[in-house]
Amino acid sequence: MKSPILLLAVATTVIAPLCSAQDFVTVDGNAIHYEIKGSGEPWIVLVTGNGLALNSLDPIFDDLSKTTTVLRYSRAGLGKSAFDNKRKDFGARVHELQLL
């Protein structure tokens, strides 16, 4: 049985130092910027918005990762993630997360 995932869409203006464990994975031809921290279940997924980088989520990311596994990523075209200029509707964004 798959673990439930709690999805939090966060847009914030807090800027903090870059974490060293960040990486990229290719999803549908786009390099997606992500980081996983912590352990346990359920997983919590943080999604950046408004063009912010992953480090804009540092305060909440660090706190949540003390009690469970947290994945944060920048959707295609945001932050450091690449974008192939194809229109992304909600279904495409969900698909991107599932592949990630």
PDB file of N, CA, C and O in Angstrom, residues 43-77:
ATOM      1  N   TRP A  43       4.751  11.253   3.824  1.00  0.00           N
ATOM      2  CA  TRP A  43       5.592  12.235   3.162  1.00  0.00           C
ATOM      3  C   TRP A  43       4.805  13.523   3.019  1.00  0.00           C
ATOM      4  O   TRP A  43       3.602  13.503   2.784  1.00  0.00           O
ATOM      5  N   ILE A  44       5.507  14.631   3.122  1.00  0.00           N
ATOM      6  CA  ILE A  44       4.918  15.945   2.877  1.00  0.00           C
ATOM      7  C   ILE A  44       5.624  16.523   1.654  1.00  0.00           C
ATOM      8  O   ILE A  44       6.847  16.454   1.547  1.00  0.00           O
ATOM      9  N   VAL A  45       4.858  17.069   0.724  1.00  0.00           N
ATOM     10  CA  VAL A  45       5.410  17.654  -0.495  1.00  0.00           C
ATOM     11  C   VAL A  45       5.184  19.154  -0.463  1.00  0.00           C
ATOM     12  O   VAL A  45       4.058  19.614  -0.305  1.00  0.00           O
ATOM     13  N   LEU A  46       6.274  19.922  -0.592  1.00  0.00           N
ATOM     14  CA  LEU A  46       6.205  21.385  -0.651  1.00  0.00           C
ATOM     15  C   LEU A  46       6.508  21.806  -2.090  1.00  0.00           C
ATOM     16  O   LEU A  46       7.494  21.364  -2.678  1.00  0.00           O
ATOM     17  N   VAL A  47       5.669  22.651  -2.640  1.00  0.00           N
ATOM     18  CA  VAL A  47       5.817  23.093  -4.024  1.00  0.00           C
ATOM     19  C   VAL A  47       6.050  24.598  -4.028  1.00  0.00           C
ATOM     20  O   VAL A  47       5.243  25.346  -3.486  1.00  0.00           O
ATOM     21  N   THR A  48       7.139  25.044  -4.638  1.00  0.00           N
ATOM     22  CA  THR A  48       7.397  26.477  -4.704  1.00  0.00           C
ATOM     23  C   THR A  48       6.484  27.122  -5.732  1.00  0.00           C
ATOM     24  O   THR A  48       5.979  26.467  -6.633  1.00  0.00           O
ATOM     25  N   GLY A  49       6.287  28.406  -5.599  1.00  0.00           N
ATOM     26  CA  GLY A  49       5.447  29.144  -6.534  1.00  0.00           C
ATOM     27  C   GLY A  49       6.003  30.522  -6.784  1.00  0.00           C
ATOM     28  O   GLY A  49       6.968  30.949  -6.162  1.00  0.00           O
ATOM     29  N   ASN A  50       5.414  31.239  -7.709  1.00  0.00           N
ATOM     30  CA  ASN A  50       5.790  32.619  -8.036  1.00  0.00           C
ATOM     31  C   ASN A  50       7.261  32.769  -8.385  1.00  0.00           C
ATOM     32  O   ASN A  50       7.866  33.791  -8.105  1.00  0.00           O
ATOM     33  N   GLY A  51       7.875  31.737  -8.976  1.00  0.00           N
ATOM     34  CA  GLY A  51       9.261  31.824  -9.415  1.00  0.00           C
ATOM     35  C   GLY A  51      10.292  31.746  -8.307  1.00  0.00           C
ATOM     36  O   GLY A  51      11.463  31.984  -8.536  1.00  0.00           O
ATOM     37  N   LEU A  52       9.865  31.406  -7.086  1.00  0.00           N
ATOM     38  CA  LEU A  52      10.794  31.331  -5.964  1.00  0.00           C
ATOM     39  C   LEU A  52      11.634  30.067  -6.034  1.00  0.00           C
ATOM     40  O   LEU A  52      11.195  29.042  -6.537  1.00  0.00           O
ATOM     41  N   ALA A  53      12.835  30.137  -5.473  1.00  0.00           N
ATOM     42  CA  ALA A  53      13.730  28.994  -5.421  1.00  0.00           C
ATOM     43  C   ALA A  53      13.390  28.106  -4.224  1.00  0.00           C
ATOM     44  O   ALA A  53      12.654  28.513  -3.320  1.00  0.00           O
ATOM     45  N   LEU A  54      13.934  26.896  -4.232  1.00  0.00           N
ATOM     46  CA  LEU A  54      13.678  25.958  -3.138  1.00  0.00           C
ATOM     47  C   LEU A  54      14.056  26.516  -1.773  1.00  0.00           C
ATOM     48  O   LEU A  54      13.375  26.260  -0.780  1.00  0.00           O
ATOM     49  N   ASN A  55      15.128  27.286  -1.711  1.00  0.00           N
ATOM     50  CA  ASN A  55      15.571  27.787  -0.405  1.00  0.00           C
ATOM     51  C   ASN A  55      14.580  28.762   0.218  1.00  0.00           C
ATOM     52  O   ASN A  55      14.670  29.058   1.402  1.00  0.00           O
ATOM     53  N   SER A  56      13.599  29.238  -0.523  1.00  0.00           N
ATOM     54  CA  SER A  56      12.574  30.097   0.067  1.00  0.00           C
ATOM     55  C   SER A  56      11.708  29.311   1.051  1.00  0.00           C
ATOM     56  O   SER A  56      11.007  29.900   1.866  1.00  0.00           O
ATOM     57  N   LEU A  57      11.794  27.987   0.982  1.00  0.00           N
ATOM     58  CA  LEU A  57      11.023  27.126   1.884  1.00  0.00           C
ATOM     59  C   LEU A  57      11.843  26.603   3.052  1.00  0.00           C
ATOM     60  O   LEU A  57      11.360  25.768   3.817  1.00  0.00           O
ATOM     61  N   ASP A  58      13.083  27.060   3.219  1.00  0.00           N
ATOM     62  CA  ASP A  58      13.967  26.525   4.261  1.00  0.00           C
ATOM     63  C   ASP A  58      13.343  26.467   5.657  1.00  0.00           C
ATOM     64  O   ASP A  58      13.433  25.428   6.306  1.00  0.00           O
ATOM     65  N   PRO A  59      12.738  27.531   6.170  1.00  0.00           N
ATOM     66  CA  PRO A  59      12.230  27.471   7.548  1.00  0.00           C
ATOM     67  C   PRO A  59      11.215  26.344   7.770  1.00  0.00           C
ATOM     68  O   PRO A  59      11.348  25.567   8.720  1.00  0.00           O
ATOM     69  N   ILE A  60      10.228  26.212   6.914  1.00  0.00           N
ATOM     70  CA  ILE A  60       9.220  25.168   7.089  1.00  0.00           C
ATOM     71  C   ILE A  60       9.777  23.798   6.726  1.00  0.00           C
ATOM     72  O   ILE A  60       9.478  22.793   7.368  1.00  0.00           O
ATOM     73  N   PHE A  61      10.643  23.736   5.723  1.00  0.00           N
ATOM     74  CA  PHE A  61      11.249  22.479   5.286  1.00  0.00           C
ATOM     75  C   PHE A  61      12.061  21.854   6.407  1.00  0.00           C
ATOM     76  O   PHE A  61      11.925  20.666   6.704  1.00  0.00           O
ATOM     77  N   ASP A  62      12.908  22.643   7.033  1.00  0.00           N
ATOM     78  CA  ASP A  62      13.750  22.134   8.109  1.00  0.00           C
ATOM     79  C   ASP A  62      12.924  21.671   9.308  1.00  0.00           C
ATOM     80  O   ASP A  62      13.196  20.616   9.871  1.00  0.00           O
ATOM     81  N   ASP A  63      11.909  22.428   9.690  1.00  0.00           N
ATOM     82  CA  ASP A  63      11.067  22.049  10.828  1.00  0.00           C
ATOM     83  C   ASP A  63      10.297  20.761  10.545  1.00  0.00           C
ATOM     84  O   ASP A  63      10.260  19.859  11.384  1.00  0.00           O
ATOM     85  N   LEU A  64       9.660  20.665   9.393  1.00  0.00           N
ATOM     86  CA  LEU A  64       8.871  19.482   9.066  1.00  0.00           C
ATOM     87  C   LEU A  64       9.738  18.229   8.942  1.00  0.00           C
ATOM     88  O   LEU A  64       9.318  17.133   9.323  1.00  0.00           O
ATOM     89  N   SER A  65      10.956  18.376   8.420  1.00  0.00           N
ATOM     90  CA  SER A  65      11.825  17.221   8.202  1.00  0.00           C
ATOM     91  C   SER A  65      12.341  16.609   9.503  1.00  0.00           C
ATOM     92  O   SER A  65      12.886  15.518   9.494  1.00  0.00           O
ATOM     93  N   LYS A  66      12.132  17.276  10.620  1.00  0.00           N
ATOM     94  CA  LYS A  66      12.515  16.709  11.922  1.00  0.00           C
ATOM     95  C   LYS A  66      11.568  15.592  12.351  1.00  0.00           C
ATOM     96  O   LYS A  66      11.920  14.782  13.195  1.00  0.00           O
ATOM     97  N   THR A  67      10.352  15.547  11.753  1.00  0.00           N
ATOM     98  CA  THR A  67       9.360  14.563  12.187  1.00  0.00           C
ATOM     99  C   THR A  67       8.904  13.603  11.088  1.00  0.00           C
ATOM    100  O   THR A  67       8.269  12.597  11.396  1.00  0.00           O
ATOM    101  N   THR A  68       9.193  13.892   9.825  1.00  0.00           N
ATOM    102  CA  THR A  68       8.763  13.022   8.726  1.00  0.00           C
ATOM    103  C   THR A  68       9.604  13.313   7.486  1.00  0.00           C
ATOM    104  O   THR A  68      10.479  14.176   7.511  1.00  0.00           O
ATOM    105  N   THR A  69       9.337  12.612   6.401  1.00  0.00           N
ATOM    106  CA  THR A  69      10.041  12.837   5.142  1.00  0.00           C
ATOM    107  C   THR A  69       9.373  13.985   4.388  1.00  0.00           C
ATOM    108  O   THR A  69       8.151  14.010   4.259  1.00  0.00           O
ATOM    109  N   VAL A  70      10.197  14.920   3.909  1.00  0.00           N
ATOM    110  CA  VAL A  70       9.680  16.078   3.186  1.00  0.00           C
ATOM    111  C   VAL A  70      10.379  16.166   1.829  1.00  0.00           C
ATOM    112  O   VAL A  70      11.599  16.083   1.745  1.00  0.00           O
ATOM    113  N   LEU A  71       9.576  16.311   0.793  1.00  0.00           N
ATOM    114  CA  LEU A  71      10.073  16.539  -0.560  1.00  0.00           C
ATOM    115  C   LEU A  71       9.682  17.949  -0.947  1.00  0.00           C
ATOM    116  O   LEU A  71       8.530  18.341  -0.784  1.00  0.00           O
ATOM    117  N   ARG A  72      10.638  18.709  -1.434  1.00  0.00           N
ATOM    118  CA  ARG A  72      10.311  20.028  -1.990  1.00  0.00           C
ATOM    119  C   ARG A  72      10.890  20.073  -3.395  1.00  0.00           C
ATOM    120  O   ARG A  72      11.946  19.499  -3.673  1.00  0.00           O
ATOM    121  N   TYR A  73      10.158  20.722  -4.276  1.00  0.00           N
ATOM    122  CA  TYR A  73      10.637  20.824  -5.651  1.00  0.00           C
ATOM    123  C   TYR A  73      10.065  22.058  -6.318  1.00  0.00           C
ATOM    124  O   TYR A  73       9.066  22.620  -5.870  1.00  0.00           O
ATOM    125  N   SER A  74      10.742  22.473  -7.376  1.00  0.00           N
ATOM    126  CA  SER A  74      10.273  23.578  -8.212  1.00  0.00           C
ATOM    127  C   SER A  74       9.664  22.975  -9.463  1.00  0.00           C
ATOM    128  O   SER A  74      10.328  22.220 -10.178  1.00  0.00           O
ATOM    129  N   ARG A  75       8.398  23.291  -9.732  1.00  0.00           N
ATOM    130  CA  ARG A  75       7.745  22.794 -10.933  1.00  0.00           C
ATOM    131  C   ARG A  75       8.522  23.258 -12.168  1.00  0.00           C
ATOM    132  O   ARG A  75       9.257  24.239 -12.125  1.00  0.00           O
ATOM    133  N   ALA A  76       8.319  22.566 -13.272  1.00  0.00           N
ATOM    134  CA  ALA A  76       8.981  22.927 -14.529  1.00  0.00           C
ATOM    135  C   ALA A  76       8.752  24.407 -14.824  1.00  0.00           C
ATOM    136  O   ALA A  76       7.631  24.899 -14.768  1.00  0.00           O
ATOM    137  N   GLY A  77       9.850  25.118 -15.078  1.00  0.00           N
ATOM    138  CA  GLY A  77       9.764  26.544 -15.405  1.00  0.00           C
ATOM    139  C   GLY A  77       9.898  27.463 -14.213  1.00  0.00           C
ATOM    140  O   GLY A  77       9.962  28.680 -14.388  1.00  0.00           O
TER     141      GLY A  77
END
